[in-house]
């Protein structure tokens, strides 16, 4: 039997292209509907055999996290080990490229990547629906991050259906450096669209996608702006960029995005943004249909 020496896994940023919220359920979570896509930008994780579970964090946002047992990556590792009755450990290195608590799934994507990576390192051969189930116990966004496919998300986030035919689009992500706790944003929610929307029609190109998205919203945007008014500044600045087709907040914020027709226009927008706001996190990237 060959020994797996190291497993490298991507944890791409998740973007909620729209997010509609329904009723609060008896379990305290809200029903929602969301069109979720992933991007080329993300965190990176590597897994190597070791005694016990150890986590090291590096990268531009490493200082925002501590590798303590509460870290979602270690929680995911323990949940998977418990489920599969695994005795082995792992040395995990998380390269934190994404801002934390920022509405683009950082922690959820890392937890989901830990499930995928450790299942491979430990040769567990588990179907992804089992990883989904374990993911559900870790957070509402973890199941969708297990596959990292463009997806239609419902329930509290656990009902995930892959959507084919969502056009790949250039996207600029901007985070103003304020962390907005998800629970607080949901608690401040007033207006909401509810969850009666049918799945999106077939789309040929970015223009179709944008036309569709203009009929939708992110219901969490208004309450998040109330908590962190700088989100309004980010949205106004994104909307003012030449070539911006649509600008909106992702998840519960504070990261906002704008979609563009081509990468050059997206890169120009990101560059002009960087010229003005050196303290904001600004990235031009592209959405992906699935993990490479
Ligand atoms: O599942 P997650 O840890 O992301 O949720 C954080 C908080 O966000 C929950 O405790 C809940 O207050 C709120 N939430 C919600 N409905 C959802 C997802 C999250 O009310 N569908």
mmCIF file of C-alpha atoms and ligand atoms in Angstrom:
data_model
loop_
_atom_site.group_PDB
_atom_site.id
_atom_site.type_symbol
_atom_site.label_atom_id
_atom_site.label_comp_id
_atom_site.label_asym_id
_atom_site.label_seq_id
_atom_site.Cartn_x
_atom_site.Cartn_y
_atom_site.Cartn_z
ATOM 1 C CA UNK A 1 0.000 0.000 0.000
ATOM 2 C CA UNK A 2 1.363 3.439 -0.914
ATOM 3 C CA UNK A 3 1.617 6.104 1.770
ATOM 4 C CA UNK A 4 0.104 9.477 0.943
ATOM 5 C CA UNK A 5 2.839 12.024 1.748
ATOM 6 C CA UNK A 6 0.952 15.265 1.292
ATOM 7 C CA UNK A 7 -2.439 16.352 0.034
ATOM 8 C CA UNK A 8 -2.980 19.902 -1.265
ATOM 9 C CA UNK A 9 -6.514 21.282 -1.445
ATOM 10 C CA UNK A 10 -8.013 24.582 -2.625
ATOM 11 C CA UNK A 11 -10.644 26.387 -0.574
ATOM 12 C CA UNK A 12 -12.097 28.886 -3.065
ATOM 13 C CA UNK A 13 -13.989 31.972 -1.982
ATOM 14 C CA UNK A 14 -17.773 31.542 -2.109
ATOM 15 C CA UNK A 15 -19.923 34.323 -3.525
ATOM 16 C CA UNK A 16 -23.676 34.586 -2.997
ATOM 17 C CA UNK A 17 -24.738 36.204 -6.288
ATOM 18 C CA UNK A 18 -28.096 36.710 -4.615
ATOM 19 C CA UNK A 19 -29.449 35.738 -1.210
ATOM 20 C CA UNK A 20 -33.148 35.749 -0.312
ATOM 21 C CA UNK A 21 -34.244 35.085 3.235
ATOM 22 C CA UNK A 22 -37.489 33.420 4.323
ATOM 23 C CA UNK A 23 -38.974 32.649 7.699
ATOM 24 C CA UNK A 24 -37.106 31.962 10.892
ATOM 25 C CA UNK A 25 -37.451 28.255 11.610
ATOM 26 C CA UNK A 26 -38.043 26.493 14.935
ATOM 27 C CA UNK A 27 -34.305 25.608 15.036
ATOM 28 C CA UNK A 28 -33.479 29.356 15.037
ATOM 29 C CA UNK A 29 -32.059 29.401 11.487
ATOM 30 C CA UNK A 30 -33.741 31.130 8.544
ATOM 31 C CA UNK A 31 -34.817 29.437 5.347
ATOM 32 C CA UNK A 32 -32.985 30.928 2.422
ATOM 33 C CA UNK A 33 -32.444 30.725 -1.329
ATOM 34 C CA UNK A 34 -29.155 31.623 -2.916
ATOM 35 C CA UNK A 35 -27.253 31.299 -6.179
ATOM 36 C CA UNK A 36 -23.724 30.432 -5.077
ATOM 37 C CA UNK A 37 -20.580 30.503 -7.196
ATOM 38 C CA UNK A 38 -16.893 30.035 -6.387
ATOM 39 C CA UNK A 39 -13.839 31.929 -7.561
ATOM 40 C CA UNK A 40 -10.225 31.254 -8.546
ATOM 41 C CA UNK A 41 -9.169 33.154 -5.422
ATOM 42 C CA UNK A 42 -9.181 31.277 -2.151
ATOM 43 C CA UNK A 43 -7.363 29.789 0.807
ATOM 44 C CA UNK A 44 -5.022 26.818 0.414
ATOM 45 C CA UNK A 45 -4.641 23.858 2.736
ATOM 46 C CA UNK A 46 -2.103 21.057 2.882
ATOM 47 C CA UNK A 47 -2.306 17.867 4.885
ATOM 48 C CA UNK A 48 0.554 15.543 5.857
ATOM 49 C CA UNK A 49 0.617 12.452 8.087
ATOM 50 C CA UNK A 50 1.377 13.222 11.752
ATOM 51 C CA UNK A 51 0.715 12.104 15.301
ATOM 52 C CA UNK A 52 -2.378 13.936 16.568
ATOM 53 C CA UNK A 53 -4.044 16.881 14.835
ATOM 54 C CA UNK A 54 -1.908 19.989 14.414
ATOM 55 C CA UNK A 55 -2.737 23.219 12.616
ATOM 56 C CA UNK A 56 -0.379 25.950 11.430
ATOM 57 C CA UNK A 57 -1.745 29.123 9.852
ATOM 58 C CA UNK A 58 0.205 31.312 7.440
ATOM 59 C CA UNK A 59 -0.566 33.807 4.679
ATOM 60 C CA UNK A 60 -1.770 37.423 4.575
ATOM 61 C CA UNK A 61 -4.686 36.954 7.030
ATOM 62 C CA UNK A 62 -2.959 34.466 9.374
ATOM 63 C CA UNK A 63 -2.940 36.991 12.213
ATOM 64 C CA UNK A 64 -6.743 37.152 12.240
ATOM 65 C CA UNK A 65 -6.995 33.522 13.366
ATOM 66 C CA UNK A 66 -5.571 31.292 16.069
ATOM 67 C CA UNK A 67 -4.929 27.577 15.579
ATOM 68 C CA UNK A 68 -6.867 26.694 18.761
ATOM 69 C CA UNK A 69 -9.235 23.702 19.011
ATOM 70 C CA UNK A 70 -12.212 25.947 18.137
ATOM 71 C CA UNK A 71 -10.790 26.649 14.699
ATOM 72 C CA UNK A 72 -13.286 25.327 12.135
ATOM 73 C CA UNK A 73 -10.553 23.342 10.346
ATOM 74 C CA UNK A 74 -9.756 21.395 13.526
ATOM 75 C CA UNK A 75 -13.454 20.970 14.304
ATOM 76 C CA UNK A 76 -13.926 19.502 10.804
ATOM 77 C CA UNK A 77 -10.931 17.205 11.295
ATOM 78 C CA UNK A 78 -12.250 15.915 14.626
ATOM 79 C CA UNK A 79 -15.783 15.437 13.230
ATOM 80 C CA UNK A 80 -14.443 13.438 10.275
ATOM 81 C CA UNK A 81 -12.129 11.336 12.466
ATOM 82 C CA UNK A 82 -15.004 10.579 14.845
ATOM 83 C CA UNK A 83 -17.359 9.662 12.001
ATOM 84 C CA UNK A 84 -14.866 7.330 10.338
ATOM 85 C CA UNK A 85 -13.251 5.972 13.517
ATOM 86 C CA UNK A 86 -9.849 7.225 12.390
ATOM 87 C CA UNK A 87 -6.926 7.064 14.846
ATOM 88 C CA UNK A 88 -4.384 8.800 12.575
ATOM 89 C CA UNK A 89 -3.552 12.466 12.906
ATOM 90 C CA UNK A 90 -2.475 15.122 10.431
ATOM 91 C CA UNK A 91 -0.301 18.179 10.208
ATOM 92 C CA UNK A 92 -2.455 20.809 8.520
ATOM 93 C CA UNK A 93 -1.146 24.044 7.046
ATOM 94 C CA UNK A 94 -3.769 26.675 6.227
ATOM 95 C CA UNK A 95 -2.661 29.524 3.988
ATOM 96 C CA UNK A 96 -5.180 32.239 4.810
ATOM 97 C CA UNK A 97 -5.550 34.438 1.737
ATOM 98 C CA UNK A 98 -9.159 35.473 2.409
ATOM 99 C CA UNK A 99 -10.302 37.963 5.056
ATOM 100 C CA UNK A 100 -12.093 36.289 7.981
ATOM 101 C CA UNK A 101 -15.791 36.661 8.889
ATOM 102 C CA UNK A 102 -16.325 38.347 5.563
ATOM 103 C CA UNK A 103 -19.293 36.729 3.778
ATOM 104 C CA UNK A 104 -17.231 34.811 1.240
ATOM 105 C CA UNK A 105 -17.194 31.560 3.134
ATOM 106 C CA UNK A 106 -13.565 31.621 4.312
ATOM 107 C CA UNK A 107 -14.085 29.493 7.421
ATOM 108 C CA UNK A 108 -16.696 27.289 5.741
ATOM 109 C CA UNK A 109 -14.523 26.764 2.669
ATOM 110 C CA UNK A 110 -11.586 25.849 4.928
ATOM 111 C CA UNK A 111 -13.710 23.369 6.900
ATOM 112 C CA UNK A 112 -15.037 21.790 3.696
ATOM 113 C CA UNK A 113 -11.498 21.626 2.275
ATOM 114 C CA UNK A 114 -10.368 19.917 5.490
ATOM 115 C CA UNK A 115 -13.080 17.278 5.025
ATOM 116 C CA UNK A 116 -12.010 16.663 1.389
ATOM 117 C CA UNK A 117 -8.282 16.746 2.122
ATOM 118 C CA UNK A 118 -8.343 14.529 5.197
ATOM 119 C CA UNK A 119 -10.709 12.016 3.544
ATOM 120 C CA UNK A 120 -7.980 11.697 0.876
ATOM 121 C CA UNK A 121 -5.030 11.635 3.312
ATOM 122 C CA UNK A 122 -6.729 9.007 5.457
ATOM 123 C CA UNK A 123 -7.939 7.089 2.349
ATOM 124 C CA UNK A 124 -11.505 7.028 3.629
ATOM 125 C CA UNK A 125 -13.220 6.723 0.261
ATOM 126 C CA UNK A 126 -16.341 8.432 1.629
ATOM 127 C CA UNK A 127 -19.027 9.662 -0.778
ATOM 128 C CA UNK A 128 -19.435 13.428 -0.817
ATOM 129 C CA UNK A 129 -22.974 13.228 0.596
ATOM 130 C CA UNK A 130 -21.408 11.910 3.820
ATOM 131 C CA UNK A 131 -19.014 14.881 3.842
ATOM 132 C CA UNK A 132 -22.076 17.159 3.308
ATOM 133 C CA UNK A 133 -23.773 15.657 6.363
ATOM 134 C CA UNK A 134 -20.679 16.166 8.516
ATOM 135 C CA UNK A 135 -20.350 19.679 7.048
ATOM 136 C CA UNK A 136 -23.901 20.552 8.095
ATOM 137 C CA UNK A 137 -22.905 20.113 11.734
ATOM 138 C CA UNK A 138 -20.109 22.691 11.282
ATOM 139 C CA UNK A 139 -21.978 25.568 9.626
ATOM 140 C CA UNK A 140 -24.729 26.446 7.140
ATOM 141 C CA UNK A 141 -22.280 27.230 4.315
ATOM 142 C CA UNK A 142 -20.058 24.172 4.707
ATOM 143 C CA UNK A 143 -22.134 21.736 2.562
ATOM 144 C CA UNK A 144 -22.043 23.982 -0.535
ATOM 145 C CA UNK A 145 -18.273 24.352 -0.065
ATOM 146 C CA UNK A 146 -17.726 20.576 -0.158
ATOM 147 C CA UNK A 147 -18.205 20.460 -3.952
ATOM 148 C CA UNK A 148 -17.414 24.091 -4.836
ATOM 149 C CA UNK A 149 -19.718 23.882 -7.876
ATOM 150 C CA UNK A 150 -22.070 26.649 -8.965
ATOM 151 C CA UNK A 151 -25.124 25.777 -6.931
ATOM 152 C CA UNK A 152 -28.677 26.551 -5.941
ATOM 153 C CA UNK A 153 -28.777 26.626 -2.159
ATOM 154 C CA UNK A 154 -31.917 26.251 -0.020
ATOM 155 C CA UNK A 155 -33.000 25.267 3.485
ATOM 156 C CA UNK A 156 -30.682 26.839 6.051
ATOM 157 C CA UNK A 157 -27.966 26.211 3.454
ATOM 158 C CA UNK A 158 -27.814 22.438 3.535
ATOM 159 C CA UNK A 159 -29.949 21.746 0.421
ATOM 160 C CA UNK A 160 -27.456 22.125 -2.387
ATOM 161 C CA UNK A 161 -28.177 21.418 -6.059
ATOM 162 C CA UNK A 162 -25.430 21.772 -8.647
ATOM 163 C CA UNK A 163 -26.366 24.199 -11.419
ATOM 164 C CA UNK A 164 -24.771 23.713 -14.807
ATOM 165 C CA UNK A 165 -24.685 26.553 -17.302
ATOM 166 C CA UNK A 166 -23.930 29.448 -14.963
ATOM 167 C CA UNK A 167 -21.569 31.594 -17.091
ATOM 168 C CA UNK A 168 -18.075 32.228 -15.701
ATOM 169 C CA UNK A 169 -17.601 35.944 -15.100
ATOM 170 C CA UNK A 170 -14.777 38.298 -14.139
ATOM 171 C CA UNK A 171 -15.422 39.572 -10.616
ATOM 172 C CA UNK A 172 -13.845 42.107 -8.269
ATOM 173 C CA UNK A 173 -14.090 41.387 -4.534
ATOM 174 C CA UNK A 174 -13.683 44.207 -2.024
ATOM 175 C CA UNK A 175 -13.589 43.903 1.749
ATOM 176 C CA UNK A 176 -13.261 47.049 3.879
ATOM 177 C CA UNK A 177 -11.731 45.224 6.855
ATOM 178 C CA UNK A 178 -14.717 45.151 9.193
ATOM 179 C CA UNK A 179 -15.908 41.771 10.442
ATOM 180 C CA UNK A 180 -19.717 41.525 10.617
ATOM 181 C CA UNK A 181 -20.970 38.561 12.662
ATOM 182 C CA UNK A 182 -23.549 36.558 10.656
ATOM 183 C CA UNK A 183 -25.925 36.081 13.605
ATOM 184 C CA UNK A 184 -26.039 39.826 14.265
ATOM 185 C CA UNK A 185 -26.920 40.578 10.625
ATOM 186 C CA UNK A 186 -29.753 38.012 10.587
ATOM 187 C CA UNK A 187 -31.028 39.467 13.882
ATOM 188 C CA UNK A 188 -31.216 42.963 12.326
ATOM 189 C CA UNK A 189 -33.141 41.742 9.251
ATOM 190 C CA UNK A 190 -36.389 43.593 8.458
ATOM 191 C CA UNK A 191 -37.389 43.418 4.765
ATOM 192 C CA UNK A 192 -36.984 40.075 3.046
ATOM 193 C CA UNK A 193 -37.943 38.522 -0.262
ATOM 194 C CA UNK A 194 -38.882 35.057 1.003
ATOM 195 C CA UNK A 195 -38.007 31.783 -0.660
ATOM 196 C CA UNK A 196 -40.504 31.248 -3.489
ATOM 197 C CA UNK A 197 -38.177 31.828 -6.445
ATOM 198 C CA UNK A 198 -37.970 29.117 -9.157
ATOM 199 C CA UNK A 199 -34.491 27.969 -10.234
ATOM 200 C CA UNK A 200 -32.776 30.215 -12.777
ATOM 201 C CA UNK A 201 -33.393 29.709 -16.498
ATOM 202 C CA UNK A 202 -30.614 28.578 -18.906
ATOM 203 C CA UNK A 203 -28.096 31.352 -19.449
ATOM 204 C CA UNK A 204 -25.807 31.896 -22.434
ATOM 205 C CA UNK A 205 -23.502 34.638 -21.197
ATOM 206 C CA UNK A 206 -22.688 37.229 -18.532
ATOM 207 C CA UNK A 207 -25.414 39.558 -19.844
ATOM 208 C CA UNK A 208 -28.069 36.847 -19.231
ATOM 209 C CA UNK A 209 -26.692 36.253 -15.744
ATOM 210 C CA UNK A 210 -26.728 39.951 -14.873
ATOM 211 C CA UNK A 211 -30.273 40.413 -16.256
ATOM 212 C CA UNK A 212 -31.401 37.542 -14.039
ATOM 213 C CA UNK A 213 -29.540 38.808 -10.973
ATOM 214 C CA UNK A 214 -31.128 42.259 -11.358
ATOM 215 C CA UNK A 215 -34.472 40.615 -10.514
ATOM 216 C CA UNK A 216 -32.991 39.391 -7.205
ATOM 217 C CA UNK A 217 -31.300 40.909 -4.138
ATOM 218 C CA UNK A 218 -29.237 40.170 -1.086
ATOM 219 C CA UNK A 219 -31.697 40.573 1.777
ATOM 220 C CA UNK A 220 -28.817 40.765 4.261
ATOM 221 C CA UNK A 221 -27.296 43.815 2.556
ATOM 222 C CA UNK A 222 -29.522 46.427 4.247
ATOM 223 C CA UNK A 223 -29.075 45.090 7.804
ATOM 224 C CA UNK A 224 -25.316 44.638 7.261
ATOM 225 C CA UNK A 225 -25.060 48.264 6.011
ATOM 226 C CA UNK A 226 -26.873 49.346 9.172
ATOM 227 C CA UNK A 227 -24.269 47.561 11.308
ATOM 228 C CA UNK A 228 -21.261 48.596 9.198
ATOM 229 C CA UNK A 229 -22.033 51.729 7.135
ATOM 230 C CA UNK A 230 -18.687 51.384 5.322
ATOM 231 C CA UNK A 231 -20.404 48.630 3.274
ATOM 232 C CA UNK A 232 -22.449 51.396 1.628
ATOM 233 C CA UNK A 233 -19.204 53.169 0.682
ATOM 234 C CA UNK A 234 -17.833 49.971 -0.862
ATOM 235 C CA UNK A 235 -21.029 49.375 -2.863
ATOM 236 C CA UNK A 236 -21.150 52.960 -4.156
ATOM 237 C CA UNK A 237 -17.491 52.826 -5.163
ATOM 238 C CA UNK A 238 -17.946 49.470 -6.935
ATOM 239 C CA UNK A 239 -21.045 50.660 -8.798
ATOM 240 C CA UNK A 240 -19.115 53.721 -10.011
ATOM 241 C CA UNK A 241 -16.362 51.642 -11.636
ATOM 242 C CA UNK A 242 -16.420 51.795 -15.453
ATOM 243 C CA UNK A 243 -17.738 48.492 -16.818
ATOM 244 C CA UNK A 244 -19.306 47.285 -13.540
ATOM 245 C CA UNK A 245 -22.389 45.292 -14.578
ATOM 246 C CA UNK A 246 -23.773 44.633 -11.101
ATOM 247 C CA UNK A 247 -22.521 45.317 -7.595
ATOM 248 C CA UNK A 248 -23.778 43.646 -4.438
ATOM 249 C CA UNK A 249 -22.754 42.288 -1.044
ATOM 250 C CA UNK A 250 -21.995 38.567 -0.601
ATOM 251 C CA UNK A 251 -23.464 36.516 2.260
ATOM 252 C CA UNK A 252 -23.764 38.492 5.484
ATOM 253 C CA UNK A 253 -20.911 40.802 4.429
ATOM 254 C CA UNK A 254 -18.845 42.779 4.600
ATOM 255 C CA UNK A 255 -17.266 41.627 1.295
ATOM 256 C CA UNK A 256 -18.950 43.128 -1.763
ATOM 257 C CA UNK A 257 -18.445 42.241 -5.411
ATOM 258 C CA UNK A 258 -18.943 43.660 -8.883
ATOM 259 C CA UNK A 259 -19.248 41.621 -12.090
ATOM 260 C CA UNK A 260 -17.509 42.700 -15.310
ATOM 261 C CA UNK A 261 -17.620 41.603 -18.956
ATOM 262 C CA UNK A 262 -13.854 41.041 -19.271
ATOM 263 C CA UNK A 263 -10.764 40.599 -17.092
ATOM 264 C CA UNK A 264 -9.003 43.743 -18.344
ATOM 265 C CA UNK A 265 -11.892 45.972 -17.245
ATOM 266 C CA UNK A 266 -12.083 44.109 -13.922
ATOM 267 C CA UNK A 267 -8.319 44.527 -13.375
ATOM 268 C CA UNK A 268 -8.526 48.259 -14.225
ATOM 269 C CA UNK A 269 -11.359 48.692 -11.735
ATOM 270 C CA UNK A 270 -9.399 46.854 -9.027
ATOM 271 C CA UNK A 271 -6.300 48.969 -9.763
ATOM 272 C CA UNK A 272 -8.172 52.263 -9.532
ATOM 273 C CA UNK A 273 -9.736 51.058 -6.278
ATOM 274 C CA UNK A 274 -6.308 50.176 -4.861
ATOM 275 C CA UNK A 275 -5.136 53.680 -5.704
ATOM 276 C CA UNK A 276 -7.834 55.145 -3.462
ATOM 277 C CA UNK A 277 -8.174 52.629 -0.623
ATOM 278 C CA UNK A 278 -4.894 50.982 0.308
ATOM 279 C CA UNK A 279 -6.379 49.535 3.506
ATOM 280 C CA UNK A 280 -9.173 47.571 1.769
ATOM 281 C CA UNK A 281 -8.761 44.022 0.445
ATOM 282 C CA UNK A 282 -9.296 44.207 -3.306
ATOM 283 C CA UNK A 283 -8.963 41.256 -5.681
ATOM 284 C CA UNK A 284 -9.825 40.774 -9.335
ATOM 285 C CA UNK A 285 -10.560 37.165 -10.161
ATOM 286 C CA UNK A 286 -12.973 34.979 -12.086
ATOM 287 C CA UNK A 287 -15.817 32.715 -11.067
ATOM 288 C CA UNK A 288 -15.313 28.987 -11.736
ATOM 289 C CA UNK A 289 -17.892 26.355 -12.665
ATOM 290 C CA UNK A 290 -16.176 23.727 -10.497
ATOM 291 C CA UNK A 291 -12.856 22.948 -8.814
ATOM 292 C CA UNK A 292 -10.027 22.378 -11.328
HETATM 293 O O1 LIG B 1 -24.450 28.295 10.335
HETATM 294 P P1 LIG B 1 -23.656 29.512 10.635
HETATM 295 O O2 LIG B 1 -22.619 29.280 11.688
HETATM 296 O O3 LIG B 1 -23.094 30.174 9.424
HETATM 297 O O4 LIG B 1 -24.685 30.556 11.235
HETATM 298 C C1 LIG B 1 -24.321 31.654 12.016
HETATM 299 C C2 LIG B 1 -25.585 32.330 12.518
HETATM 300 O O5 LIG B 1 -26.269 32.957 11.430
HETATM 301 C C3 LIG B 1 -26.618 31.387 13.118
HETATM 302 O O6 LIG B 1 -26.389 31.191 14.470
HETATM 303 C C4 LIG B 1 -27.928 32.132 12.872
HETATM 304 O O7 LIG B 1 -28.107 33.148 13.841
HETATM 305 C C5 LIG B 1 -27.687 32.819 11.545
HETATM 306 N N1 LIG B 1 -28.213 32.044 10.399
HETATM 307 C C6 LIG B 1 -29.574 32.020 10.178
HETATM 308 N N2 LIG B 1 -30.061 31.308 9.110
HETATM 309 C C7 LIG B 1 -29.244 30.665 8.258
HETATM 310 C C8 LIG B 1 -27.835 30.690 8.469
HETATM 311 C C9 LIG B 1 -27.362 31.410 9.552
HETATM 312 O O8 LIG B 1 -30.361 32.598 10.936
HETATM 313 N N3 LIG B 1 -29.753 29.996 7.228
#
